[in-house]
Short mmCIF file of N, CA, C and O in Angstrom, two decimals:
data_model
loop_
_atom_site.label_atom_id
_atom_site.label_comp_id
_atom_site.label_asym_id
_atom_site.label_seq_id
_atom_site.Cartn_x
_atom_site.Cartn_y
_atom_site.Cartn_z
N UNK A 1131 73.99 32.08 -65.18
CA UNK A 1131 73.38 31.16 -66.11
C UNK A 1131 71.89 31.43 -66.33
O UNK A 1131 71.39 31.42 -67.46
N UNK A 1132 71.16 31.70 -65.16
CA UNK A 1132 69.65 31.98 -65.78
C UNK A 1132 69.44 33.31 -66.43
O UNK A 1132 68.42 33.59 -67.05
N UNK A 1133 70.42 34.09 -66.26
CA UNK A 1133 70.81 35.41 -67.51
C UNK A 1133 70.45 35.25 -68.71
O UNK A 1133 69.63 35.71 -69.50
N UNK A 1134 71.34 34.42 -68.66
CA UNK A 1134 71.76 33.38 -70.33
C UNK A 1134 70.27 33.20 -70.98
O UNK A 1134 69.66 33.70 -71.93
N UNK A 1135 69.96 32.14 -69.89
CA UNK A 1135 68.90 31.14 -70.50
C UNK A 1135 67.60 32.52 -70.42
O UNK A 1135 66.80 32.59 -71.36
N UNK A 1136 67.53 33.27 -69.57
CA UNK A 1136 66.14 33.96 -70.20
C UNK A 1136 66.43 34.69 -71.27
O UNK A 1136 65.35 34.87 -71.83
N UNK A 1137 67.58 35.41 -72.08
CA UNK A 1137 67.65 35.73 -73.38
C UNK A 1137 67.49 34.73 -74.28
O UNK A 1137 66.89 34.93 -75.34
N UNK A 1138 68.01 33.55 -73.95
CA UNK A 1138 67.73 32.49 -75.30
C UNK A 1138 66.18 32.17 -75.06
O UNK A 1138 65.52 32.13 -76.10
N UNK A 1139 65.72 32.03 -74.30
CA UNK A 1139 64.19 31.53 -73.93
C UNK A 1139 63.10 33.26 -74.79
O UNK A 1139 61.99 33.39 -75.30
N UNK A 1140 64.11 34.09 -74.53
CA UNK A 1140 63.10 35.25 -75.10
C UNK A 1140 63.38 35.28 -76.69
O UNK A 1140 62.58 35.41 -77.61
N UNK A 1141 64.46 35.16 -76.70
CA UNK A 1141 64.76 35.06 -78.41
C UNK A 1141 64.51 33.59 -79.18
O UNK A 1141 64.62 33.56 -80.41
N UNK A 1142 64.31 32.89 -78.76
CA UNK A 1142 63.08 31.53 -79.52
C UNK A 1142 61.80 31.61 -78.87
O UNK A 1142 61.13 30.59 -79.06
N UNK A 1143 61.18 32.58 -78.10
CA UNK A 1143 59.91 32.26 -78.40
C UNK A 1143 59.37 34.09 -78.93
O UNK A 1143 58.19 34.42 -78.95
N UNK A 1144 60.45 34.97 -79.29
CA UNK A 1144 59.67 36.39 -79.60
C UNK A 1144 60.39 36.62 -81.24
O UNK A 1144 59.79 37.08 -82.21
N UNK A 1145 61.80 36.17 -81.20
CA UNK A 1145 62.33 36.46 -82.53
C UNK A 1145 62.15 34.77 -83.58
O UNK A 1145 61.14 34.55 -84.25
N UNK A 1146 62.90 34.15 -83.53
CA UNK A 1146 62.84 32.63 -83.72
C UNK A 1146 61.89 32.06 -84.17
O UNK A 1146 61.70 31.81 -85.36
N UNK A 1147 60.83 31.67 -82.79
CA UNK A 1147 59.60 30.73 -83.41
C UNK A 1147 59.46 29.69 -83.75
O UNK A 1147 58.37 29.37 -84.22
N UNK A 1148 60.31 28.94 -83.66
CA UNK A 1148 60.57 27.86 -84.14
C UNK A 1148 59.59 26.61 -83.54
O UNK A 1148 59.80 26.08 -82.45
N UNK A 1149 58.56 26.28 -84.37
CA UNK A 1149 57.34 25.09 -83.51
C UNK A 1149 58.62 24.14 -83.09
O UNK A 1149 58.67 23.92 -81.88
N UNK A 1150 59.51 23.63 -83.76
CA UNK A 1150 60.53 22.45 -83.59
C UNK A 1150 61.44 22.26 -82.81
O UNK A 1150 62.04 21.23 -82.51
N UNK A 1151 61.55 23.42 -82.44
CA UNK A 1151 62.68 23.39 -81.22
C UNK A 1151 62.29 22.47 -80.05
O UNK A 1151 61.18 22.24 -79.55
N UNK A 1152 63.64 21.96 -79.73
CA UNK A 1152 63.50 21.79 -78.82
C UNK A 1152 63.27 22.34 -77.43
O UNK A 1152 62.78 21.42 -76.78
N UNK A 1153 63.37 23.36 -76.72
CA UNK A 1153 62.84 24.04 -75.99
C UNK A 1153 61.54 24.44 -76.29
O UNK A 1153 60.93 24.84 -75.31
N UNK A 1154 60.90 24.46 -77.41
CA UNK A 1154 59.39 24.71 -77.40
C UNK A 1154 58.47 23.44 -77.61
O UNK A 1154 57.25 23.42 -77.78
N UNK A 1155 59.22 22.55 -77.57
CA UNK A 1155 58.41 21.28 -77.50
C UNK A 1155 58.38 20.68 -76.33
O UNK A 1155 57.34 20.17 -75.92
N UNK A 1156 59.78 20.63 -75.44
CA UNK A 1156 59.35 20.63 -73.97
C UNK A 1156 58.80 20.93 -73.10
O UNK A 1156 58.34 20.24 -72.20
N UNK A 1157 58.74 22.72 -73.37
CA UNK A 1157 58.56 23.69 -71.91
C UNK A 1157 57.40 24.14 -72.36
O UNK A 1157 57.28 25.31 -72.01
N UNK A 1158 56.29 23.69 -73.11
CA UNK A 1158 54.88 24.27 -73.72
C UNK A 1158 54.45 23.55 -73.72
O UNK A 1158 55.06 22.55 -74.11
N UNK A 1159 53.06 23.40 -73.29
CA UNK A 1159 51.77 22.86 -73.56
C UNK A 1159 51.38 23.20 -75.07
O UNK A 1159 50.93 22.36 -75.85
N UNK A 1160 51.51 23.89 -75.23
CA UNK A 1160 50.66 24.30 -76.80
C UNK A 1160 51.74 24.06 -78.27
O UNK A 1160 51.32 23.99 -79.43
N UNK A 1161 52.81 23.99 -77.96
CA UNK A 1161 53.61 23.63 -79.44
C UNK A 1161 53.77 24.95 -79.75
O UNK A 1161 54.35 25.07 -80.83
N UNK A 1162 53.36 26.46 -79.00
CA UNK A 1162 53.56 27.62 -79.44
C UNK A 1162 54.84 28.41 -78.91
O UNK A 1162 55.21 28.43 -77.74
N UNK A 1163 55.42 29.04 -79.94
CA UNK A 1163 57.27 29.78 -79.07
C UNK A 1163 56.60 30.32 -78.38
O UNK A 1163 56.77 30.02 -77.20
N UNK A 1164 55.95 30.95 -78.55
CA UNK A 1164 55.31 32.37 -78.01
C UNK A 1164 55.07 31.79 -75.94
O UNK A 1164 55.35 32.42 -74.92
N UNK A 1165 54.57 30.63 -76.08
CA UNK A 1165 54.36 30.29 -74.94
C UNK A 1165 56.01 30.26 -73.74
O UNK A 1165 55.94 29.90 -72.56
N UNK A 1166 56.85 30.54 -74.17
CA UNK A 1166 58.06 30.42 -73.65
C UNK A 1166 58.33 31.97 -72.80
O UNK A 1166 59.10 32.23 -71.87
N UNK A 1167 57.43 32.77 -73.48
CA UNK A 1167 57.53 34.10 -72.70
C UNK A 1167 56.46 33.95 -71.62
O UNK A 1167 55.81 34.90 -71.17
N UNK A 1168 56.36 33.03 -71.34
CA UNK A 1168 55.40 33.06 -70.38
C UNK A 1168 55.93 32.23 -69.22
O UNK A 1168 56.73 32.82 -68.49
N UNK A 1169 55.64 31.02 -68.94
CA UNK A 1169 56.27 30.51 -67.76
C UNK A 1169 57.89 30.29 -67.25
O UNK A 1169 58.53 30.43 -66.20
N UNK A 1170 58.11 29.91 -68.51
CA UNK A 1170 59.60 29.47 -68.60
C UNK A 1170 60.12 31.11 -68.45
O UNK A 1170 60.71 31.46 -67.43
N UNK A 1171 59.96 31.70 -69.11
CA UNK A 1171 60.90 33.51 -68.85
C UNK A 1171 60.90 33.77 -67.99
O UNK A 1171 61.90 34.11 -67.36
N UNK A 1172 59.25 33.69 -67.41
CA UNK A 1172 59.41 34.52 -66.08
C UNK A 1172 60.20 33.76 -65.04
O UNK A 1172 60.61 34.51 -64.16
N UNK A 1173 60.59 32.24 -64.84
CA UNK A 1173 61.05 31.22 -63.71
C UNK A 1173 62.35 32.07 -63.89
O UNK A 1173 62.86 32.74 -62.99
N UNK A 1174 62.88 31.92 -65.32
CA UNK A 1174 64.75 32.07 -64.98
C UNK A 1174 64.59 33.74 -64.74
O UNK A 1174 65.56 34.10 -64.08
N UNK A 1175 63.82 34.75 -65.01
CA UNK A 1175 63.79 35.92 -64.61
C UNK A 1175 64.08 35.80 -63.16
O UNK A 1175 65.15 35.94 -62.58
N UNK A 1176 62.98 35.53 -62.72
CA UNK A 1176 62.91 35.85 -61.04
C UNK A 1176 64.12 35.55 -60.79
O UNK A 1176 64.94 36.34 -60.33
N UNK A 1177 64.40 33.81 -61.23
CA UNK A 1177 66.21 33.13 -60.50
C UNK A 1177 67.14 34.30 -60.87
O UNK A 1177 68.10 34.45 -60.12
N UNK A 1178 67.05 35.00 -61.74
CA UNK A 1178 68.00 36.02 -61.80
C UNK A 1178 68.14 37.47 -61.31
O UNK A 1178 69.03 38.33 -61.34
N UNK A 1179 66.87 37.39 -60.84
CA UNK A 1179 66.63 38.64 -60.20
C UNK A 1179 67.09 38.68 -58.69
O UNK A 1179 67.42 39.65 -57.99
N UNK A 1180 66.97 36.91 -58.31
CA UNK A 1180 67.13 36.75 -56.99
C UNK A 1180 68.46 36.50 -56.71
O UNK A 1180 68.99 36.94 -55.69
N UNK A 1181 69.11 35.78 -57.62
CA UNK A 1181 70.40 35.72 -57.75
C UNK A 1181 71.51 36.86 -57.71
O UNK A 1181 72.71 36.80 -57.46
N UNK A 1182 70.53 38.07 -58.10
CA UNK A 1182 72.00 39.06 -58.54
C UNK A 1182 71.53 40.31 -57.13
O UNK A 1182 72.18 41.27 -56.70
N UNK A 1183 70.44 39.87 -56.81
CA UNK A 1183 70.34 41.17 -55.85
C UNK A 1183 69.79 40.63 -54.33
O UNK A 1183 70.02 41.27 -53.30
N UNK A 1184 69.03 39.37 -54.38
CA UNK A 1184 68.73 38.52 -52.89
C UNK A 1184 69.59 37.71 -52.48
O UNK A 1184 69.41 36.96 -51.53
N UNK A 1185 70.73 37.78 -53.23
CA UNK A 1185 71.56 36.28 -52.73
C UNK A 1185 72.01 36.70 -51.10
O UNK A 1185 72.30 37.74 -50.50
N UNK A 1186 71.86 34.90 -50.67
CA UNK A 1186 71.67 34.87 -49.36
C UNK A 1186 71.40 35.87 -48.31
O UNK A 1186 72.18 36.19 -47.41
N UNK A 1187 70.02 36.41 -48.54
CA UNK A 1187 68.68 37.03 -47.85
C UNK A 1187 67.75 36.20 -47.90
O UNK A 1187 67.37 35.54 -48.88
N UNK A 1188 67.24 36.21 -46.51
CA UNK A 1188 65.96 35.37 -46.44
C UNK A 1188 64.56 35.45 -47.48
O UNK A 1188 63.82 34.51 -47.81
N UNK A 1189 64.50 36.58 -47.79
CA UNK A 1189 63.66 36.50 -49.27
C UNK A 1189 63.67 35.84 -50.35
O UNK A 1189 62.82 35.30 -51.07
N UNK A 1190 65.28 36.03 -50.33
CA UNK A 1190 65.91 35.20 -52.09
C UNK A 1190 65.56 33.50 -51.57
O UNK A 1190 65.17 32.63 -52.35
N UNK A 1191 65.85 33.27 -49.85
CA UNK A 1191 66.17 31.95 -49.85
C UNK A 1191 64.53 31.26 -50.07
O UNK A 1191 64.29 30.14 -50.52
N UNK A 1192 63.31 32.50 -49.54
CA UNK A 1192 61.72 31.73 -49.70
C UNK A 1192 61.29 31.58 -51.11
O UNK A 1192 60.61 30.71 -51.66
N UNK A 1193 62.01 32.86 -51.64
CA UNK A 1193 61.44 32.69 -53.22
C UNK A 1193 62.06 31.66 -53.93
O UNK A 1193 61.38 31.08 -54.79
N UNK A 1194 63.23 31.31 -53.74
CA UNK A 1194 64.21 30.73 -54.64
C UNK A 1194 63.30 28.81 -53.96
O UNK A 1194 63.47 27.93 -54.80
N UNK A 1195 62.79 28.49 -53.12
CA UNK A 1195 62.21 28.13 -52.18
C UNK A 1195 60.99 27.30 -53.00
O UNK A 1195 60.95 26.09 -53.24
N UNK A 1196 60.08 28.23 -53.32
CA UNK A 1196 58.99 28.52 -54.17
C UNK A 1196 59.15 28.53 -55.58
O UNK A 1196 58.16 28.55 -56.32
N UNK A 1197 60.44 28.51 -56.06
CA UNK A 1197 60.87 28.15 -57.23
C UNK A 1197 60.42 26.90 -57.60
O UNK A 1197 59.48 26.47 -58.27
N UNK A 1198 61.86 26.19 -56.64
CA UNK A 1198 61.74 24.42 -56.70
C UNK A 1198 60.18 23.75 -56.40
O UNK A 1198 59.59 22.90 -57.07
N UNK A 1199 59.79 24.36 -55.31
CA UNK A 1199 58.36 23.24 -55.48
C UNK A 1199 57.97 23.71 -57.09
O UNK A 1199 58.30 22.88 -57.93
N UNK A 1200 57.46 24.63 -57.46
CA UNK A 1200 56.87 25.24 -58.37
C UNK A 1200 57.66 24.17 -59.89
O UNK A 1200 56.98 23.74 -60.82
N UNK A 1201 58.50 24.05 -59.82
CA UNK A 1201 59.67 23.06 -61.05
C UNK A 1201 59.06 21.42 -60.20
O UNK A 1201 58.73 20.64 -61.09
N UNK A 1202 58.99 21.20 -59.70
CA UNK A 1202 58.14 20.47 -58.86
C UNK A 1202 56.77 19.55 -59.05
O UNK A 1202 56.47 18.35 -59.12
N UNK A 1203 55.98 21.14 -59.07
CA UNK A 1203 54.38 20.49 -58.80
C UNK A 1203 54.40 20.02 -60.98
O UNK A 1203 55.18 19.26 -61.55
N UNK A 1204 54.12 20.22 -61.14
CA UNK A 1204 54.31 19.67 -63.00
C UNK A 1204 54.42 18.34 -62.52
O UNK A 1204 53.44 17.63 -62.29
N UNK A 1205 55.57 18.01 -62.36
CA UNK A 1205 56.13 16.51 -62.58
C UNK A 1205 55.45 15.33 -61.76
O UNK A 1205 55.55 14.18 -62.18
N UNK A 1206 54.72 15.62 -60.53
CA UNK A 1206 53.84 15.01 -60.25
C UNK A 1206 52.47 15.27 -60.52
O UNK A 1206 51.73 14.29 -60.65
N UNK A 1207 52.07 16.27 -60.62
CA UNK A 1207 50.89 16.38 -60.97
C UNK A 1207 50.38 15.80 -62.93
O UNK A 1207 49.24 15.71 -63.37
N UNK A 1208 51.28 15.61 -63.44
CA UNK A 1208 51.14 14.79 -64.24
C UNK A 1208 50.97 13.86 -64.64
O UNK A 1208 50.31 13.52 -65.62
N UNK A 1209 51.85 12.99 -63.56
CA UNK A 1209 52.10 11.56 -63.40
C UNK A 1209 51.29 11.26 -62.18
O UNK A 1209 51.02 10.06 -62.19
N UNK A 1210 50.79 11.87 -61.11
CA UNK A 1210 49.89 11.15 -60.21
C UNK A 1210 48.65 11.97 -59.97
O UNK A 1210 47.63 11.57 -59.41
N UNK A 1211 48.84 13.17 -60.47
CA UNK A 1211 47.53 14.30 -60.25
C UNK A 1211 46.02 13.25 -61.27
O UNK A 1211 45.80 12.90 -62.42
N UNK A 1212 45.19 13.11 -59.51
CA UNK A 1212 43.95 12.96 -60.15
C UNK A 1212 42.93 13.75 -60.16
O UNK A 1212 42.13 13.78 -61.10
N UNK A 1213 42.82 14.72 -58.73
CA UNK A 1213 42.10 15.59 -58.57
C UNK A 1213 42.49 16.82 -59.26
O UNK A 1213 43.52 17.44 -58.98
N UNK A 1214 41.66 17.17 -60.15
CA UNK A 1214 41.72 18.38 -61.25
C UNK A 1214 41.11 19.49 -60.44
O UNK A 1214 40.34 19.39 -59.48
N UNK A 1215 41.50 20.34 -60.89
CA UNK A 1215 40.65 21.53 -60.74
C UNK A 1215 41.31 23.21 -61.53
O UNK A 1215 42.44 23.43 -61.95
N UNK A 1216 40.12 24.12 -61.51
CA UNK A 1216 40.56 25.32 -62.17
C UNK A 1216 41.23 26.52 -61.47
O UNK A 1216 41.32 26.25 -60.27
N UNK A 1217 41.57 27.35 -61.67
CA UNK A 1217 41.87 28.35 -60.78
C UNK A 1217 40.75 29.98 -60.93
O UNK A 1217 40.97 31.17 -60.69
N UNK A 1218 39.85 29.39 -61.31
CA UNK A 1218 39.15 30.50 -61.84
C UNK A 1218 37.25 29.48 -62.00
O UNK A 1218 36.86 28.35 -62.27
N UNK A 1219 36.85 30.40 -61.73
CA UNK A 1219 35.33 28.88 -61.58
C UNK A 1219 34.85 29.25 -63.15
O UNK A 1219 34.69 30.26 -63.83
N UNK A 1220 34.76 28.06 -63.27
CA UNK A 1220 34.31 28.18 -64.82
C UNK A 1220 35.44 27.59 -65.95
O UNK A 1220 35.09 27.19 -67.06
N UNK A 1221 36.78 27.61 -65.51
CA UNK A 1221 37.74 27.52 -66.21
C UNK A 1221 38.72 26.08 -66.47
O UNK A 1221 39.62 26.03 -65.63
N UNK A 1222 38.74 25.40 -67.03
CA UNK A 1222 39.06 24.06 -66.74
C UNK A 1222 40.75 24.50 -66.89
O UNK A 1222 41.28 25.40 -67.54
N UNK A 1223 41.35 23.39 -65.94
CA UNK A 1223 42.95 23.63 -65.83
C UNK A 1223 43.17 22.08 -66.16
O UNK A 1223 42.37 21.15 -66.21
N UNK A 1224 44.73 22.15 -66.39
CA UNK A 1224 45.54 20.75 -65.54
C UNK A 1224 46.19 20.91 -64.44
O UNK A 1224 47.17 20.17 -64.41
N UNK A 1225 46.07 21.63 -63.42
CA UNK A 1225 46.69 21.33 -62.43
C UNK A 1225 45.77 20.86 -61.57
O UNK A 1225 44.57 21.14 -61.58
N UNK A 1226 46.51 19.94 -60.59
CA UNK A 1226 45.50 19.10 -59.75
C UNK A 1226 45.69 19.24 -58.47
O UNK A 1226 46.65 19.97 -58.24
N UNK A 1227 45.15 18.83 -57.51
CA UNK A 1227 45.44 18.96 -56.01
C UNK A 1227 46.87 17.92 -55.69
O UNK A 1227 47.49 18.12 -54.64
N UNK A 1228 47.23 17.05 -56.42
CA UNK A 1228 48.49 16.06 -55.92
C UNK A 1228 49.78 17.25 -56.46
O UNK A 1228 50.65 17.60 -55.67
N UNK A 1229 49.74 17.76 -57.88
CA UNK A 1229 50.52 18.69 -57.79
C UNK A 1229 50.63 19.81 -57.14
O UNK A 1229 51.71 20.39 -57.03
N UNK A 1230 49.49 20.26 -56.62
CA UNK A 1230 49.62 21.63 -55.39
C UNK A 1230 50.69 20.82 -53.83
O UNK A 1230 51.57 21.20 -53.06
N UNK A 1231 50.09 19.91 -54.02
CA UNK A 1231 50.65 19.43 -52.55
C UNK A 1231 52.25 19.16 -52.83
O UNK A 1231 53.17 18.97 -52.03
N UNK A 1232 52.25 19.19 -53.83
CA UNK A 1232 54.24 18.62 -54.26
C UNK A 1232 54.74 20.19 -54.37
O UNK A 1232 55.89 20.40 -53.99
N UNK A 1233 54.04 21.22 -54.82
CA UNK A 1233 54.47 22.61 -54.78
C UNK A 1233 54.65 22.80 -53.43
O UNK A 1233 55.75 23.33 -53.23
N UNK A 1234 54.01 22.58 -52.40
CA UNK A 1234 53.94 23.14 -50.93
C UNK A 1234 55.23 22.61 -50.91
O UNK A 1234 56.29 23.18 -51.16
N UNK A 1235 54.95 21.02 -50.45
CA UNK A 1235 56.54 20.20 -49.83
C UNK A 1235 57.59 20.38 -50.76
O UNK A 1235 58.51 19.84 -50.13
N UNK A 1236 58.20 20.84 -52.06
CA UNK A 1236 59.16 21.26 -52.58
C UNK A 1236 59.09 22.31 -52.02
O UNK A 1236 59.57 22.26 -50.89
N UNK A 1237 58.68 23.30 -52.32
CA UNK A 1237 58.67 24.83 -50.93
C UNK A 1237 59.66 25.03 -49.97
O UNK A 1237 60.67 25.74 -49.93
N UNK A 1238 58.96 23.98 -48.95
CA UNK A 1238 59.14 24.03 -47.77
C UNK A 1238 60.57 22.87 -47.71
O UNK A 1238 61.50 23.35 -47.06
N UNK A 1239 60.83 21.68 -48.19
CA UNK A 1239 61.82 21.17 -48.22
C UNK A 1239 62.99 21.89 -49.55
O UNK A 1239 64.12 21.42 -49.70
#
């Protein structure tokens, strides 16, 4: 299935384009397809990379691991992230320190 979904995720945000879609109105900050080759591709990439060649290896199980917090830190750091910060000095982000900490413990749980 994340096969699937990274061809459809590459073909509405490289062929398609579509501002309206639904998948580009969810999975983007910017309202841009184009942005779909970016976070969203690469998540179901890796799951598929890990899926077809780490399955049950301890690698597949840390990365796959690092997935979930990562699907994770967003959803709180949205809704409770107060402490902001950049990843680059100079650079303003939205991710915050309440969503880093929900990335760790999804991780690790």
């Amino acid at each position: 299935m994340p096969i699937v979904y990274s061809l459809l995720l590459f073909v509405k945000g490289a062929v398609i384009k579509d501002r309206k879609d639904p998948d580009v109105v969810s999975m983007t900050r910017t309202g841009d397809p184009k942005d779909l080759l970016k976070g969203p591709f690469y998540f179901t990439s890796v799951m598929s990379y890990v899926g077809v060649f780490l399955f049950r290896k301890s690698l597949g199980v840390l990365i796959m691991g690092a997935l979930v917090g990562d699907g994770i830190a967003p959803l709180i750091g949205q809704r409770f992230g107060r402490i902001r910060f950049g990843p680059f000095v100079g650079q303003s982000s939205s991710k915050s320190v309440e969503g880093s900490i929900a990335m760790g413990v999804g991780a690790i749980i």
